[in-house]
Amino acid sequence: MNKALLVFWPEKGNVDSVGDKIIKAFEEFEIKKVSILNLNKELLEEYDNWIIGGSTVGSHVWEDADDSNRWFEFFKLLNQVDLTKKVVAFYGLGDQILYPHHYVDGLGVFMEEFEKRNANIVGQWSTEGYQFYDSDGMKDGKFFGLALDEDHQPEKTDERISGWITLIRKDFK
């Protein structure tokens, strides 16, 4: 059976529960779901297919290099792993109504961090059907991964997950 690693943060919220939905919908893969708090180099090296999930939060959380920045520690850990043979897909949650100028900006951070480490990034998703003004998580009409809004479009989540899995399935080994 094919396998994948689903890495996410934060725990116990929409990012976590969407991770469960992705695992359920990706039935032909054995997917191990791990919070960024429980990762190590060996676990990352064990998997060739990665799904990375997060939410868009204030820029200080992404950019500040202090002990409270969980993503910063994860990105430092990535420096110990050869990503050139890893296939990586992202999903991001955001609120397109309250934050229409920064919708799923976190996908842009993921893209930047994985691109500079030469990972094989897959799963770009169309911006059609969303209501926002701008996002650092997109380019040329496509998000860098699956964008979800559990606050204002939860009824579209399952369908979007299904379509996105169909898209990335062909790239996962």
mmCIF file of C-alpha atoms in Angstrom:
data_model
loop_
_atom_site.group_PDB
_atom_site.id
_atom_site.type_symbol
_atom_site.label_atom_id
_atom_site.label_comp_id
_atom_site.label_asym_id
_atom_site.label_seq_id
_atom_site.Cartn_x
_atom_site.Cartn_y
_atom_site.Cartn_z
ATOM 1 C CA MET A 1 0.000 0.000 0.000
ATOM 2 C CA ASN A 2 1.181 3.528 -0.752
ATOM 3 C CA LYS A 3 1.785 5.761 2.208
ATOM 4 C CA ALA A 4 1.937 9.461 3.001
ATOM 5 C CA LEU A 5 2.691 11.713 5.937
ATOM 6 C CA LEU A 6 0.175 14.414 6.871
ATOM 7 C CA VAL A 7 1.842 17.153 8.917
ATOM 8 C CA PHE A 8 -0.372 19.826 10.460
ATOM 9 C CA TRP A 9 -0.695 22.625 12.988
ATOM 10 C CA PRO A 10 -2.564 23.790 15.008
ATOM 11 C CA GLU A 11 -4.033 20.879 16.895
ATOM 12 C CA LYS A 12 -7.681 20.450 17.914
ATOM 13 C CA GLY A 13 -9.229 22.814 15.407
ATOM 14 C CA ASN A 14 -10.334 22.984 11.797
ATOM 15 C CA VAL A 15 -6.874 22.203 10.383
ATOM 16 C CA ASP A 16 -6.790 19.038 12.487
ATOM 17 C CA SER A 17 -10.342 17.944 11.572
ATOM 18 C CA VAL A 18 -9.795 18.679 7.863
ATOM 19 C CA GLY A 19 -6.717 16.451 8.083
ATOM 20 C CA ASP A 20 -9.006 13.627 9.226
ATOM 21 C CA LYS A 21 -11.320 14.269 6.266
ATOM 22 C CA ILE A 22 -8.383 14.140 3.852
ATOM 23 C CA ILE A 23 -7.224 10.833 5.318
ATOM 24 C CA LYS A 24 -10.716 9.341 5.032
ATOM 25 C CA ALA A 25 -11.110 10.493 1.413
ATOM 26 C CA PHE A 26 -7.627 9.279 0.402
ATOM 27 C CA GLU A 27 -8.605 5.702 1.171
ATOM 28 C CA GLU A 28 -6.040 3.842 -0.970
ATOM 29 C CA PHE A 29 -3.160 5.446 0.946
ATOM 30 C CA GLU A 30 -1.969 4.667 4.435
ATOM 31 C CA ILE A 31 -1.608 8.157 5.889
ATOM 32 C CA LYS A 32 0.115 8.922 9.163
ATOM 33 C CA LYS A 33 -1.117 12.190 10.680
ATOM 34 C CA VAL A 34 1.374 14.008 12.898
ATOM 35 C CA SER A 35 1.335 17.419 14.553
ATOM 36 C CA ILE A 36 4.477 19.478 13.968
ATOM 37 C CA LEU A 37 5.069 19.126 17.715
ATOM 38 C CA ASN A 38 5.760 15.396 17.304
ATOM 39 C CA LEU A 39 8.057 15.313 14.287
ATOM 40 C CA ASN A 40 11.654 14.246 13.953
ATOM 41 C CA LYS A 41 14.107 13.815 11.101
ATOM 42 C CA GLU A 42 13.660 10.030 10.934
ATOM 43 C CA LEU A 43 9.887 10.268 10.553
ATOM 44 C CA LEU A 44 10.206 12.865 7.797
ATOM 45 C CA GLU A 45 12.747 10.734 5.942
ATOM 46 C CA GLU A 46 10.513 7.648 6.117
ATOM 47 C CA TYR A 47 7.843 9.147 3.829
ATOM 48 C CA ASP A 48 8.168 10.302 0.209
ATOM 49 C CA ASN A 49 4.631 11.767 -0.018
ATOM 50 C CA TRP A 50 3.801 14.646 2.298
ATOM 51 C CA ILE A 51 0.629 16.645 2.915
ATOM 52 C CA ILE A 52 1.232 19.847 4.890
ATOM 53 C CA GLY A 53 -1.706 21.650 6.507
ATOM 54 C CA GLY A 54 -2.002 24.914 8.366
ATOM 55 C CA SER A 55 -4.049 28.019 8.823
ATOM 56 C CA THR A 56 -3.294 31.615 8.050
ATOM 57 C CA VAL A 57 -2.401 33.548 11.155
ATOM 58 C CA GLY A 58 -0.754 36.873 11.864
ATOM 59 C CA SER A 59 2.535 37.507 10.112
ATOM 60 C CA HIS A 60 4.367 37.630 13.435
ATOM 61 C CA VAL A 61 3.744 33.913 13.933
ATOM 62 C CA TRP A 62 5.257 33.053 10.548
ATOM 63 C CA GLU A 63 8.193 35.412 10.659
ATOM 64 C CA ASP A 64 9.332 35.716 14.265
ATOM 65 C CA ALA A 65 12.125 33.333 15.153
ATOM 66 C CA ASP A 66 11.267 32.669 18.763
ATOM 67 C CA ASP A 67 10.336 29.672 20.876
ATOM 68 C CA SER A 68 6.579 30.175 20.393
ATOM 69 C CA ASN A 69 6.792 29.850 16.611
ATOM 70 C CA ARG A 70 6.054 26.182 15.911
ATOM 71 C CA TRP A 71 6.352 26.581 12.140
ATOM 72 C CA PHE A 72 9.778 28.151 12.456
ATOM 73 C CA GLU A 73 11.013 25.052 14.286
ATOM 74 C CA PHE A 74 9.463 22.832 11.608
ATOM 75 C CA PHE A 75 11.177 24.776 8.827
ATOM 76 C CA LYS A 76 14.496 24.435 10.686
ATOM 77 C CA LEU A 77 13.933 20.672 10.871
ATOM 78 C CA LEU A 78 13.415 20.591 7.096
ATOM 79 C CA ASN A 79 17.034 21.681 6.670
ATOM 80 C CA GLN A 80 18.076 18.231 7.911
ATOM 81 C CA VAL A 81 16.074 16.356 5.261
ATOM 82 C CA ASP A 82 16.724 15.980 1.515
ATOM 83 C CA LEU A 83 13.464 17.196 -0.028
ATOM 84 C CA THR A 84 14.456 16.734 -3.668
ATOM 85 C CA LYS A 85 12.711 13.343 -3.828
ATOM 86 C CA LYS A 86 9.712 14.335 -1.715
ATOM 87 C CA VAL A 87 6.309 14.992 -3.279
ATOM 88 C CA VAL A 88 4.571 17.673 -1.223
ATOM 89 C CA ALA A 89 1.005 19.026 -1.313
ATOM 90 C CA PHE A 90 -0.421 21.774 0.896
ATOM 91 C CA TYR A 91 -3.810 22.560 2.346
ATOM 92 C CA GLY A 92 -4.584 25.813 4.079
ATOM 93 C CA LEU A 93 -7.503 27.216 6.011
ATOM 94 C CA GLY A 94 -8.486 30.842 6.151
ATOM 95 C CA ASP A 95 -11.406 33.234 6.449
ATOM 96 C CA GLN A 96 -12.071 34.886 3.097
ATOM 97 C CA ILE A 97 -14.739 37.238 4.464
ATOM 98 C CA LEU A 98 -12.953 38.653 7.535
ATOM 99 C CA TYR A 99 -9.508 38.599 5.901
ATOM 100 C CA PRO A 100 -10.149 39.042 2.162
ATOM 101 C CA HIS A 101 -6.765 40.694 1.579
ATOM 102 C CA HIS A 102 -4.814 37.870 3.241
ATOM 103 C CA TYR A 103 -6.844 34.764 2.465
ATOM 104 C CA VAL A 104 -4.728 31.611 2.972
ATOM 105 C CA ASP A 105 -1.489 33.615 2.929
ATOM 106 C CA GLY A 106 0.017 30.696 4.835
ATOM 107 C CA LEU A 107 0.071 28.679 1.610
ATOM 108 C CA GLY A 108 2.547 31.241 0.298
ATOM 109 C CA VAL A 109 4.814 30.653 3.285
ATOM 110 C CA PHE A 110 4.662 26.899 2.690
ATOM 111 C CA MET A 111 5.447 27.402 -0.993
ATOM 112 C CA GLU A 112 8.434 29.613 -0.262
ATOM 113 C CA GLU A 113 9.887 27.277 2.364
ATOM 114 C CA PHE A 114 9.501 24.110 0.285
ATOM 115 C CA GLU A 115 10.511 25.688 -3.029
ATOM 116 C CA LYS A 116 13.833 26.862 -1.636
ATOM 117 C CA ARG A 117 14.498 23.288 -0.501
ATOM 118 C CA ASN A 118 13.702 21.920 -3.996
ATOM 119 C CA ALA A 119 10.705 19.779 -3.044
ATOM 120 C CA ASN A 120 8.383 18.531 -5.798
ATOM 121 C CA ILE A 121 5.281 20.613 -5.018
ATOM 122 C CA VAL A 122 1.942 19.416 -6.379
ATOM 123 C CA GLY A 123 -1.746 20.151 -5.876
ATOM 124 C CA GLN A 124 -2.210 23.739 -7.022
ATOM 125 C CA TRP A 125 -5.912 24.568 -6.792
ATOM 126 C CA SER A 126 -8.115 26.986 -8.768
ATOM 127 C CA THR A 127 -9.225 30.232 -7.121
ATOM 128 C CA GLU A 128 -12.667 29.972 -8.767
ATOM 129 C CA GLY A 129 -15.579 29.895 -6.335
ATOM 130 C CA TYR A 130 -13.861 31.903 -3.603
ATOM 131 C CA GLN A 131 -14.621 35.483 -2.491
ATOM 132 C CA PHE A 132 -11.430 37.344 -1.582
ATOM 133 C CA TYR A 133 -9.302 40.232 -2.867
ATOM 134 C CA ASP A 134 -5.727 39.049 -2.479
ATOM 135 C CA SER A 135 -3.575 36.236 -1.182
ATOM 136 C CA ASP A 136 0.121 35.516 -0.870
ATOM 137 C CA GLY A 137 -0.946 31.886 -1.248
ATOM 138 C CA MET A 138 -1.691 32.098 -4.977
ATOM 139 C CA LYS A 139 -0.242 32.920 -8.362
ATOM 140 C CA ASP A 140 -1.796 33.066 -11.842
ATOM 141 C CA GLY A 141 -5.297 32.134 -10.657
ATOM 142 C CA LYS A 142 -4.227 29.122 -8.607
ATOM 143 C CA PHE A 143 -3.676 28.625 -4.917
ATOM 144 C CA PHE A 144 -0.430 26.855 -4.018
ATOM 145 C CA GLY A 145 -2.572 24.125 -2.451
ATOM 146 C CA LEU A 146 -6.113 23.352 -1.377
ATOM 147 C CA ALA A 147 -7.763 26.438 0.155
ATOM 148 C CA LEU A 148 -10.637 25.911 2.562
ATOM 149 C CA ASP A 149 -12.889 28.260 4.523
ATOM 150 C CA GLU A 150 -14.635 26.349 7.299
ATOM 151 C CA ASP A 151 -16.224 29.565 8.579
ATOM 152 C CA HIS A 152 -18.037 30.689 5.429
ATOM 153 C CA GLN A 153 -18.008 27.772 2.969
ATOM 154 C CA PRO A 154 -17.995 24.569 5.052
ATOM 155 C CA GLU A 155 -20.533 23.023 2.691
ATOM 156 C CA LYS A 156 -17.893 23.030 -0.067
ATOM 157 C CA THR A 157 -15.126 21.354 1.943
ATOM 158 C CA ASP A 158 -15.851 17.695 1.154
ATOM 159 C CA GLU A 159 -16.239 18.350 -2.575
ATOM 160 C CA ARG A 160 -13.050 20.413 -2.661
ATOM 161 C CA ILE A 161 -11.120 17.733 -0.776
ATOM 162 C CA SER A 162 -12.346 15.085 -3.203
ATOM 163 C CA GLY A 163 -11.333 17.137 -6.246
ATOM 164 C CA TRP A 164 -7.949 17.973 -4.771
ATOM 165 C CA ILE A 165 -7.192 14.353 -3.912
ATOM 166 C CA THR A 166 -8.008 13.386 -7.497
ATOM 167 C CA LEU A 167 -5.491 16.030 -8.567
ATOM 168 C CA ILE A 168 -2.622 14.970 -6.278
ATOM 169 C CA ARG A 169 -3.242 11.215 -6.444
ATOM 170 C CA LYS A 170 -1.481 10.946 -9.804
ATOM 171 C CA ASP A 171 1.674 12.580 -8.396
ATOM 172 C CA PHE A 172 1.904 10.584 -5.178
ATOM 173 C CA LYS A 173 3.890 7.365 -5.561
#
